[in-house]
Short mmCIF file of C-alpha atoms and ligand atoms in Angstrom, two decimals:
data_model
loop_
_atom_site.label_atom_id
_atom_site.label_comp_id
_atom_site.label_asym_id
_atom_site.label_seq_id
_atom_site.Cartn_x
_atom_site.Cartn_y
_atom_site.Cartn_z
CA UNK A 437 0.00 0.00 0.00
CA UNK A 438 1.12 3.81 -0.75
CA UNK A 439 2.31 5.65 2.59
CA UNK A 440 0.31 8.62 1.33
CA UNK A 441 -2.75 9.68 -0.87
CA UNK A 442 -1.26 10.11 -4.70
CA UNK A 443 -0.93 13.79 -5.93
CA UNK A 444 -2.66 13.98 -9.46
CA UNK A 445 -1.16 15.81 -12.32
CA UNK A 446 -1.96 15.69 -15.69
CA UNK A 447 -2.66 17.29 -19.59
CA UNK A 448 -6.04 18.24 -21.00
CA UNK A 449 -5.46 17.93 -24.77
CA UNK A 450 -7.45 17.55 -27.65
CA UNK A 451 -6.31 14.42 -28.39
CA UNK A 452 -4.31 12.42 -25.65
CA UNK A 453 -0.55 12.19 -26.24
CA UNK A 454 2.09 10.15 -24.01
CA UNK A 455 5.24 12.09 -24.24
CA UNK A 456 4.41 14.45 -21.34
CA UNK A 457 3.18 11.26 -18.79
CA UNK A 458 6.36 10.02 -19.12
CA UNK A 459 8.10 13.00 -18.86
CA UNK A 460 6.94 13.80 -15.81
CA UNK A 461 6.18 10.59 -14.20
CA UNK A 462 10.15 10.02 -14.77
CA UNK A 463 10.17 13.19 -13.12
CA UNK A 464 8.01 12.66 -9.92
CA UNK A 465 10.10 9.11 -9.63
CA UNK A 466 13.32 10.32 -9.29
CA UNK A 467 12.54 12.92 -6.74
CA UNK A 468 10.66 10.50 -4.50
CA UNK A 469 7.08 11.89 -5.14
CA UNK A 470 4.14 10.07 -4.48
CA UNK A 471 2.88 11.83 -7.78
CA UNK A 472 1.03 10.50 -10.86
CA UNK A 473 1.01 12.11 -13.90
CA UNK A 474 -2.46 10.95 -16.54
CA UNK A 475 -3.00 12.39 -19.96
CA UNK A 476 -7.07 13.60 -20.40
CA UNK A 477 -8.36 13.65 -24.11
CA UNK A 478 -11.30 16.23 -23.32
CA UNK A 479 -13.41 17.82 -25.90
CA UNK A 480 -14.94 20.55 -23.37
CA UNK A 481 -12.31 22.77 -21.86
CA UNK A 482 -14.10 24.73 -19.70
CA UNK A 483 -15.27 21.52 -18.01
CA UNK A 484 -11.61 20.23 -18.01
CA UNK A 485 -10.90 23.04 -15.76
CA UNK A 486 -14.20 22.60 -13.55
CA UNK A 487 -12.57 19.26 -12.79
CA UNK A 488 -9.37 20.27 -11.72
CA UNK A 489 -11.21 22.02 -9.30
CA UNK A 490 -13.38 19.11 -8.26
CA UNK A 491 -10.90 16.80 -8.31
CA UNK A 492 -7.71 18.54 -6.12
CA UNK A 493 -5.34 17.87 -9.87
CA UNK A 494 -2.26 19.69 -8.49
CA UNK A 495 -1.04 20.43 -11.56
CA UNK A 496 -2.20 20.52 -15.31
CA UNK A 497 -0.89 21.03 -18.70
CA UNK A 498 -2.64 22.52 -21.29
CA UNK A 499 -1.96 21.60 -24.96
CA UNK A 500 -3.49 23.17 -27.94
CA UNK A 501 -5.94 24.08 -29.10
CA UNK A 502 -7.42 24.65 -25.29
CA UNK A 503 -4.62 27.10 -24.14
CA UNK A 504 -6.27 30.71 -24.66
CA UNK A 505 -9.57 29.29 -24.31
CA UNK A 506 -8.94 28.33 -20.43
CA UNK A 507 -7.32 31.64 -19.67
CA UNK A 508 -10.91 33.88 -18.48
CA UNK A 509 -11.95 29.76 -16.05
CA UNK A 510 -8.65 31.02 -14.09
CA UNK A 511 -8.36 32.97 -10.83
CA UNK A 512 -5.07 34.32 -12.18
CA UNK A 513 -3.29 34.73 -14.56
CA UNK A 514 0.85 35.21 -14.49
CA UNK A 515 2.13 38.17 -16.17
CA UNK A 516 3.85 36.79 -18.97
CA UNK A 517 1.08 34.60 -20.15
CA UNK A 518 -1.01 37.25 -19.70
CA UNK A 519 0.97 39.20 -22.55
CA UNK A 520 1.77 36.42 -24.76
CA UNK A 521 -2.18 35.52 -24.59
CA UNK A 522 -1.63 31.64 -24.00
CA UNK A 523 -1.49 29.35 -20.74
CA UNK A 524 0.28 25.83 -21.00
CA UNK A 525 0.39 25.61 -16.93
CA UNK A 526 -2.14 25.71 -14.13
CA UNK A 527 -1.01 25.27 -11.10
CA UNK A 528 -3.37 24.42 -7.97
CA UNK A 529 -1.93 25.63 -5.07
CA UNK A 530 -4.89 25.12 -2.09
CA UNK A 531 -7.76 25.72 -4.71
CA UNK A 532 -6.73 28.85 -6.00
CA UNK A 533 -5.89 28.25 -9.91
CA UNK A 534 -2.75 30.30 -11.47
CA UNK A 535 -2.35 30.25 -15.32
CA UNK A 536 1.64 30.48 -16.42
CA UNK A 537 3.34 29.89 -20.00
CA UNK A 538 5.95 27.79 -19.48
CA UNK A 539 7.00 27.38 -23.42
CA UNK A 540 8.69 30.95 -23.32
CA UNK A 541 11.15 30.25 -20.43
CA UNK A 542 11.77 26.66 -22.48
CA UNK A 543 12.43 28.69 -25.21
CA UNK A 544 14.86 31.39 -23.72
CA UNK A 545 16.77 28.61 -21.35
CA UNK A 546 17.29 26.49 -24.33
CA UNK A 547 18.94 29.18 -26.38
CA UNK A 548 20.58 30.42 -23.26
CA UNK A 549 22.51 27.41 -22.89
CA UNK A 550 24.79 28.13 -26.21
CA UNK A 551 24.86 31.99 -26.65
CA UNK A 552 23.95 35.59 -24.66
CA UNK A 553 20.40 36.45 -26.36
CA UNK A 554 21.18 40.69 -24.83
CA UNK A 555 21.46 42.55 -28.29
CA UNK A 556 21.29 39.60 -30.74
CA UNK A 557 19.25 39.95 -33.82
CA UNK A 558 16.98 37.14 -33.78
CA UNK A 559 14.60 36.35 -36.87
CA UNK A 560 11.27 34.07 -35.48
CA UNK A 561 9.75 32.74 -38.43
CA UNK A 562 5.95 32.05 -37.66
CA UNK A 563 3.35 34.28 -35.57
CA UNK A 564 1.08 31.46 -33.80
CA UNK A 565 1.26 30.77 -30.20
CA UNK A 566 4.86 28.90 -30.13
CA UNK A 567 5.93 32.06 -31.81
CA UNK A 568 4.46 34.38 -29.79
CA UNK A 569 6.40 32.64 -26.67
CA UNK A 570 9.50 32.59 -28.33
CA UNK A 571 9.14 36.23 -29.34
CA UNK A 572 8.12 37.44 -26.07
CA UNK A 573 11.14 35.30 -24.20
CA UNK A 574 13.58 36.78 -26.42
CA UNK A 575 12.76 40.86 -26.33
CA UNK A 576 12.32 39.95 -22.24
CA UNK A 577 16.09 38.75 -23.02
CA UNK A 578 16.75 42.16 -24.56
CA UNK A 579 17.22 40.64 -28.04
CA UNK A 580 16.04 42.23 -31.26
CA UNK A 581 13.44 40.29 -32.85
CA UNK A 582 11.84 40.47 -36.23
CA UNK A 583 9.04 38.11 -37.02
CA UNK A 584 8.47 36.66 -40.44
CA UNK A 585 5.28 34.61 -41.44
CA UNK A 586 3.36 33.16 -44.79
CA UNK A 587 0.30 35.46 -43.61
CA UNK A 588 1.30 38.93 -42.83
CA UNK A 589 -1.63 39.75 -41.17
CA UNK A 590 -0.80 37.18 -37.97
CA UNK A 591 2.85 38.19 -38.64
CA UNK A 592 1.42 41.65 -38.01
CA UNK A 593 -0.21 41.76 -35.32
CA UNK A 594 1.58 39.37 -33.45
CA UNK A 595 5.02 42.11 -34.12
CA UNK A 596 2.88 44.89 -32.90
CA UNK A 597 1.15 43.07 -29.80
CA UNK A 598 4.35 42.03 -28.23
CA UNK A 599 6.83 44.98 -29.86
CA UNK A 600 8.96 43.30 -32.64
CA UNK A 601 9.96 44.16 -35.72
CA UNK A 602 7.87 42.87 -38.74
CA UNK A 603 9.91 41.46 -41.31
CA UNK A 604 7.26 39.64 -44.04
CA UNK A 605 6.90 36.52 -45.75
CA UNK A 606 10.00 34.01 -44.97
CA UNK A 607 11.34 34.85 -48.88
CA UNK A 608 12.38 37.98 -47.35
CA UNK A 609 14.48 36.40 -44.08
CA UNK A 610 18.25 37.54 -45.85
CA UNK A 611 20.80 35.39 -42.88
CA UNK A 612 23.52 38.34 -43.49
CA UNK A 613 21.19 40.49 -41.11
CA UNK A 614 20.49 38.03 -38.11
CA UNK A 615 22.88 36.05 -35.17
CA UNK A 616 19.97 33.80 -34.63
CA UNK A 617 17.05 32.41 -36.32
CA UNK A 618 13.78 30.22 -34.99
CA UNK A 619 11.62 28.13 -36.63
CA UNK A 620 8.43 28.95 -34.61
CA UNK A 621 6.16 27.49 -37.21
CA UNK A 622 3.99 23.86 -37.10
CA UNK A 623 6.60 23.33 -40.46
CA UNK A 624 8.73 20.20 -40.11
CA UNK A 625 6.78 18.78 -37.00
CA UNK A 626 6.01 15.32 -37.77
CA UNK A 627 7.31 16.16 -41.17
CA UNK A 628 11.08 14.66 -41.75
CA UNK A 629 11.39 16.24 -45.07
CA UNK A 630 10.04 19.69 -44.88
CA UNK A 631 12.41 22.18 -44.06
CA UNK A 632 11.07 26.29 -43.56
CA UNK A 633 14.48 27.57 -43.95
CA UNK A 634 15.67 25.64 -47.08
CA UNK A 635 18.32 26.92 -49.03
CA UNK A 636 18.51 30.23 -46.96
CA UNK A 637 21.16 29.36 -43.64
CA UNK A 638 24.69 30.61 -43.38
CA UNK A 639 27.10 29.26 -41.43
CA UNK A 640 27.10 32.31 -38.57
CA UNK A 641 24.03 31.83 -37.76
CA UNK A 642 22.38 29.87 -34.51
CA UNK A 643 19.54 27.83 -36.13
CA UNK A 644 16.91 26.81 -33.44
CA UNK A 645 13.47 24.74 -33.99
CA UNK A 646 10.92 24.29 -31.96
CA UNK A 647 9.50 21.48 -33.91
CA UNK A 648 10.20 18.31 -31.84
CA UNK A 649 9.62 15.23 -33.81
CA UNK A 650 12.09 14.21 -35.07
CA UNK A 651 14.54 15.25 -32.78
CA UNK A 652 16.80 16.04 -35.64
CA UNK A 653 14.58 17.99 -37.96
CA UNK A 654 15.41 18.89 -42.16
CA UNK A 655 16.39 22.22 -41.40
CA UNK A 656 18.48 21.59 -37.92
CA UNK A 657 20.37 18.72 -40.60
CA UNK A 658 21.09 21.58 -42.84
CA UNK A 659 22.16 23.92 -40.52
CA UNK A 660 24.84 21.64 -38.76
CA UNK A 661 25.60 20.51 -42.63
CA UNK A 662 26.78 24.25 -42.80
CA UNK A 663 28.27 24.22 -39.80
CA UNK A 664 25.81 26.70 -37.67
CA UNK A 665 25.35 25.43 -33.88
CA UNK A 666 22.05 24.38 -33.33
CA UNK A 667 19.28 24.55 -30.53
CA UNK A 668 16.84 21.39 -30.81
CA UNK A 669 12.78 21.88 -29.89
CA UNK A 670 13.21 19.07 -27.34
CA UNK A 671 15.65 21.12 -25.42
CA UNK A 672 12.85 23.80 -25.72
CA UNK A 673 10.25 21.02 -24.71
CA UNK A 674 12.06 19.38 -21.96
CA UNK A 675 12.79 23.37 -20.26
CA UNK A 676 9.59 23.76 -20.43
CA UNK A 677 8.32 20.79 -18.67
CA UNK A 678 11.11 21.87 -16.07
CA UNK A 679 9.23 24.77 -15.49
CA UNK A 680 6.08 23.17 -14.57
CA UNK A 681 7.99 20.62 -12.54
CA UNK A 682 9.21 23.60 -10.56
CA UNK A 683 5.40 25.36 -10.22
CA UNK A 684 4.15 21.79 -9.29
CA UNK A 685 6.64 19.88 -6.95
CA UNK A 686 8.40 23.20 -5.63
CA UNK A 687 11.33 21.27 -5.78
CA UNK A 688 14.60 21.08 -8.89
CA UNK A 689 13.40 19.06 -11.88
CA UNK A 690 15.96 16.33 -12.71
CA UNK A 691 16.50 17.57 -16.73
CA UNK A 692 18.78 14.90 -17.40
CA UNK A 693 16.74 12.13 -16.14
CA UNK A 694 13.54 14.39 -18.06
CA UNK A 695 15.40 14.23 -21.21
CA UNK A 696 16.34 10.69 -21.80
CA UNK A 697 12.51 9.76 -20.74
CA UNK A 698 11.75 12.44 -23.48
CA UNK A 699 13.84 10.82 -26.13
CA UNK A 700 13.13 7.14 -25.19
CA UNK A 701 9.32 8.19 -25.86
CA UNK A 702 10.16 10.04 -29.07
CA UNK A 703 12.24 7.07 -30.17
CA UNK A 704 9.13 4.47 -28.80
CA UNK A 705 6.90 6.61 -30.95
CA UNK A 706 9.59 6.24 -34.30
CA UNK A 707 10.03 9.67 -35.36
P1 LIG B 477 -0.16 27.46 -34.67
O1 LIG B 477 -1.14 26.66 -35.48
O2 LIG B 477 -0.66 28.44 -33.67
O3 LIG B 477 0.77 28.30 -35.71
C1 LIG B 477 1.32 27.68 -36.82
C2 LIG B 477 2.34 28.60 -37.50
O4 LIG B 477 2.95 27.86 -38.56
C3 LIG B 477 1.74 29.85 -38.14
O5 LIG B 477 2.68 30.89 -38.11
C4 LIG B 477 1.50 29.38 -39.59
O6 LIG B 477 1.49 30.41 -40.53
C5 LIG B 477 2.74 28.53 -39.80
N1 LIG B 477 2.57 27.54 -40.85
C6 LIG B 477 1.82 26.41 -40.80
N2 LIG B 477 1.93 25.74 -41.95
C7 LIG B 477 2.76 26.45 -42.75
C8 LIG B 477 3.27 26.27 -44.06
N3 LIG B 477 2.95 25.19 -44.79
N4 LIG B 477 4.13 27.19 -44.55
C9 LIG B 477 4.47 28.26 -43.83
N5 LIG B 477 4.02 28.50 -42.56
C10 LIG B 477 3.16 27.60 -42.05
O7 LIG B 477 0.82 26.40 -34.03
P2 LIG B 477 1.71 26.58 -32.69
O8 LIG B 477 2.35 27.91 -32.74
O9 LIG B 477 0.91 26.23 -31.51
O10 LIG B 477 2.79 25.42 -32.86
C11 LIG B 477 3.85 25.53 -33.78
C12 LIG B 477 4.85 24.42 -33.53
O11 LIG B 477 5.48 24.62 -32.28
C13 LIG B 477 4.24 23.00 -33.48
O12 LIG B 477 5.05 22.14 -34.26
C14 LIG B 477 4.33 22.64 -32.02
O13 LIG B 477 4.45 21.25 -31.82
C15 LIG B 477 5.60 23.36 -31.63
N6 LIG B 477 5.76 23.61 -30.19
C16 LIG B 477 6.93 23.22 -29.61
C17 LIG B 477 7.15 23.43 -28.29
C18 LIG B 477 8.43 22.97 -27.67
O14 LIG B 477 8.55 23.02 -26.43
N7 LIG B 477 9.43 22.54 -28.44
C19 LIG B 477 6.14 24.08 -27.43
C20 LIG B 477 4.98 24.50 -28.15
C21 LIG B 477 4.79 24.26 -29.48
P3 LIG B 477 0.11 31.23 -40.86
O15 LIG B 477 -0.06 32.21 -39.75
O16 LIG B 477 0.38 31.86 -42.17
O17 LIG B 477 -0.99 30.21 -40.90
#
């Protein structure tokens, strides 16, 4: 028998999806926690977060396309999710339900771990809600961001909401002009041959995707082809999930054990 009542955490999704569960449950075991971590397929969000309430979940991540949708069910709402308009996190802390965007600070520790992002010029190609976390976590890392994106309307407003530059469609992303550049779009997830970026890297450059399957996407291959260092969207992905290890436990989250659990279930899932 357990020596104490489980803590629940877990995902509402759209459609369930086991790389977090084992993220975290690899997580929760090597610190000792009597913690279980369940992905929820849900169709009604706003229900989703009724049973958080119901049920005592500790923690719960939010995947799309639920994460602006359960921002008003909240009691509050954390600064920087508040600007970049999305919540991934919601932490339960005695009832009262906090709404945080943990994909930003995934974003800006990643990237932090192979350059200083203070001054860079950093090109984020795409203007939907990875993008807009990326974007934000770089200007709050005093960089100098231009967005690019196929519809310039997104690309647009997103620029002006958050206070980048606005750059246009990805034709017009010239590498001589940029340190760093992102692939913040859904291009090359799932997708082993498509590549955002093709044909335009240079070797200067730091070429980062957020795209996380495979773990070695077209346009990261390119890029260390040419020689650029490279920032994978696992590291991104397994930052994040540090994050809300942090918010949820209170306690140091164990990224190396985090990261081969991550890569075992990428691996598992053969892409
Ligand atoms: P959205 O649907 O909100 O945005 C998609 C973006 O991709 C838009 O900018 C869209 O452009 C662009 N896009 C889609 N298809 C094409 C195409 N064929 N050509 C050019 N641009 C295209 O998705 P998200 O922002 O939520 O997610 C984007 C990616 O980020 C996903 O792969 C997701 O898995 C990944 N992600 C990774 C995380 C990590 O930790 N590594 C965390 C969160 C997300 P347009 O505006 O013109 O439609």
């Amino acid at each position: 028998m357990p020596q104490s009542l489980p803590t629940l955490c877990g995902s509402i999704m759209g459609s369930p999806f086991s790389l977090s569960a084992k993220i975290h449950n690899a997580a929760y075991a090597a610190l000792g926690l009597d913690y279980t971590f369940v992905c929820f397929g849900i169709e009604d969000p706003v229900a989703g977060v009724a049973a958080i309430r119901t049920l005592g979940v500790r923690g719960m991540n939010v995947s799309m396309p639920y994460k602006t949708v359960v921002m008003e069910h909240l009691d509050a709402i954390d600064e920087s999710a508040l600007v970049i308009g999305a919540v991934n996190t919601i932490n339960n802390v005695d009832g009262v339900l906090t709404g945080y965007n943990t994909d930003y600070l995934g974003a800006v520790r990643a990237l932090q771990e192979v350059c200083e992002l203070n001054k860079k010029r950093v090109a984020v190609i795409g203007a939907g809600g990875a993008a807009r976390a990326v974007v934000y976590g770089c200007l709050q890392a005093a960089a100098r961001v231009t967005v690019f994106n196929r519809s310039s309307e997104r690309g647009k407003v997103l620029s002006s909401d958050l206070g980048a530059h606005w750059g246009g469609g990805v034709e017009t992303f010239a590498a001589q002009d940029f340190d760093i550049v992102i692939n913040a779009t859904s291009v090359g997830f799932k997708q082993p041959d498509s590549n955002p970026l093709d044909g335009l890297l240079a070797s200067h450059l730091i070429v980062m995707d957020v795209a996380f399957m495979p773990v070695r996407t077209a346009l990261l291959l390119q890029a260390a082809e040419l020689g650029c260092r490279t920032v994978s969207g696992t590291r991104m992905l397994v930052h994040q999930a540090c994050r809300q290890i942090e918010l949820y436990t209170g306690m140091e989250a164990p990224i190396d054990i985090m990261e081969q659990a991550m890569l075992e279930e990428i691996q598992r899932l053969n892409l």
